[in-house]
Amino acid sequence: MTSEPLESPEPPENPEASGNPGTDADTDTDAEVGPGLRASLEAILLVADEPVPVVVLAQVLERPRNEVEAELRDLAASYVAEGRGFDLREIAGGWRFYTREDCAPLVERFISDGQEVRLTQAALETLAVVAYRQPVSRARVSAVRGVNCDGVMRTLVLRGLTEEAGTDKETGAILYRTTGYFLERLGLAGLEDLPDLAPFLPENIEDIEDENARS
């Protein structure tokens, strides 16, 4: 009776040789895509003109509220520890960047030294919107121009050309108007002396503003 030879067992498959991604690749697949939480918070708060509540940030970033709040507090502490020129503060139920108190005189000097310097095109356009739409909120000015005007609005206030004029009853947004210094610089006795803009505006100006506000 002839016995058949036994088959040798096949060696175990090498995950690397077979192209099996293994755990490292799995980890890469699950890695977070896009900016991290800290970078995302900084990007949003950099353009905010009012304190942003934690719940709003959590909704926008789709992250747990307690995680967002913890990161905000870590950010604020790190800015203080690093001696940055700005602080991240919790004010009026939200978070916003502010110039550090001992740096404020430098910022004021930087702005005031440019009093006699010609305004940029963006500043002139923004000032015109305030002059003809006052009292008006920053959001409304941005809607008219189709771009964010927060930085330009702060410059106009610091230069004494515009000032706060109460708040909107419906939205609570801060309203702005031109100042006496604005009239003085333009050589006008009053706002009624501003030239009529109607001939230069498109007939559907309201529709354009609403479209910009939604975009």
Coordinates of C-alpha atoms in Angstrom, one line a residue, residues 23-151:
T23 CA -4.0 49.3 11.1
D24 CA -1.8 52.2 10.1
A25 CA -3.8 52.8 6.9
D26 CA -7.0 52.4 8.8
T27 CA -5.9 55.1 11.1
D28 CA -5.1 57.4 8.2
T29 CA -8.5 56.8 6.7
D30 CA -10.2 57.8 9.9
A31 CA -7.9 60.9 10.3
E32 CA -9.7 64.2 10.6
V33 CA -10.0 66.1 7.3
G34 CA -9.7 69.9 7.2
P35 CA -8.5 72.4 9.8
G36 CA -8.5 71.4 13.4
L37 CA -10.8 72.8 16.1
R38 CA -8.3 75.5 17.2
A39 CA -7.7 76.8 13.7
S40 CA -11.4 76.7 12.9
L41 CA -12.3 78.7 16.0
E42 CA -9.6 81.3 15.2
A43 CA -10.8 81.7 11.7
I44 CA -14.4 82.3 12.7
L45 CA -13.6 84.7 15.6
L46 CA -11.2 86.7 13.5
V47 CA -14.1 88.0 11.3
A48 CA -16.7 88.3 14.1
D49 CA -17.7 91.8 14.9
E50 CA -19.8 90.7 18.0
P51 CA -19.2 88.1 20.7
V52 CA -20.1 84.7 19.4
P53 CA -21.9 82.3 21.8
V54 CA -20.4 78.8 22.3
V55 CA -23.6 77.2 21.1
V56 CA -23.3 78.9 17.8
L57 CA -19.7 77.9 17.4
A58 CA -20.6 74.3 18.3
Q59 CA -23.3 74.2 15.7
V60 CA -21.2 75.7 12.9
L61 CA -18.3 73.3 13.7
E62 CA -20.5 70.4 14.5
R63 CA -18.6 69.6 17.7
P64 CA -19.8 69.0 21.2
R65 CA -20.4 72.2 23.1
N66 CA -18.2 71.3 26.1
E67 CA -15.3 70.5 23.7
V68 CA -15.6 73.9 22.0
E69 CA -15.8 75.7 25.3
A70 CA -12.7 73.9 26.7
E71 CA -10.7 74.8 23.5
L72 CA -11.8 78.4 23.8
R73 CA -10.5 78.6 27.3
D74 CA -7.2 76.9 26.3
L75 CA -6.8 79.4 23.5
A76 CA -7.5 82.4 25.7
A77 CA -4.9 81.1 28.3
S78 CA -2.3 80.5 25.6
Y79 CA -2.6 84.0 24.2
V80 CA -2.0 85.5 27.7
A81 CA 0.9 83.1 28.4
E82 CA 2.5 84.0 25.0
G83 CA 2.1 87.7 25.6
R84 CA 0.1 88.3 22.3
G85 CA -1.1 91.7 21.3
F86 CA -4.7 90.6 21.6
D87 CA -6.9 88.6 24.0
L88 CA -9.7 86.2 23.5
R89 CA -12.4 87.2 26.0
E90 CA -15.8 85.9 27.0
I91 CA -18.0 88.9 26.9
A92 CA -21.8 89.3 26.9
G93 CA -22.5 85.6 26.5
G94 CA -20.0 85.0 23.7
W95 CA -16.3 85.0 22.7
R96 CA -14.4 87.6 20.6
F97 CA -10.9 88.9 20.0
Y98 CA -9.9 92.2 21.6
T99 CA -6.8 94.3 21.5
R100 CA -4.8 93.9 24.7
E101 CA -5.4 96.8 27.0
D102 CA -1.8 97.9 27.1
C103 CA -1.6 97.8 23.3
A104 CA -4.7 100.0 22.7
P105 CA -2.7 103.3 22.7
L106 CA -0.5 102.0 19.9
V107 CA -3.5 101.0 17.8
E108 CA -5.1 104.4 18.4
R109 CA -1.9 106.1 17.4
F110 CA -1.6 104.0 14.2
I111 CA -5.1 105.0 13.2
S112 CA -4.9 108.7 14.2
D113 CA -1.6 109.2 12.5
G114 CA -3.4 108.4 9.2
Q115 CA -6.1 111.1 9.7
E116 CA -4.8 113.2 6.9
V117 CA -4.1 110.2 4.7
R118 CA -6.6 109.7 1.9
L119 CA -9.1 107.0 2.6
T120 CA -9.0 103.8 0.6
Q121 CA -11.6 103.1 -2.0
A122 CA -13.2 100.5 0.3
A123 CA -13.4 103.1 3.1
L124 CA -14.9 105.7 0.9
E125 CA -17.6 103.3 -0.4
T126 CA -18.4 102.2 3.2
L127 CA -18.6 105.8 4.4
A128 CA -20.9 106.6 1.5
V129 CA -23.3 103.8 2.5
V130 CA -23.4 105.0 6.1
A131 CA -23.9 108.6 5.1
Y132 CA -26.9 107.8 2.8
R133 CA -28.4 104.9 4.9
Q134 CA -27.8 106.1 8.5
P135 CA -28.5 105.0 11.0
V136 CA -27.3 101.6 9.7
S137 CA -25.9 98.4 11.0
R138 CA -22.6 96.8 9.9
A139 CA -24.5 93.9 8.5
R140 CA -26.6 96.2 6.3
V141 CA -23.5 98.0 5.1
S142 CA -21.9 94.7 4.2
A143 CA -25.1 93.7 2.4
V144 CA -25.0 96.9 0.3
R145 CA -21.4 96.5 -0.6
G146 CA -21.4 92.7 -1.0
V147 CA -18.3 92.3 1.2
N148 CA -17.5 92.2 4.9
C149 CA -17.0 95.7 6.1
D150 CA -16.2 95.2 9.8
G151 CA -12.6 96.2 9.6

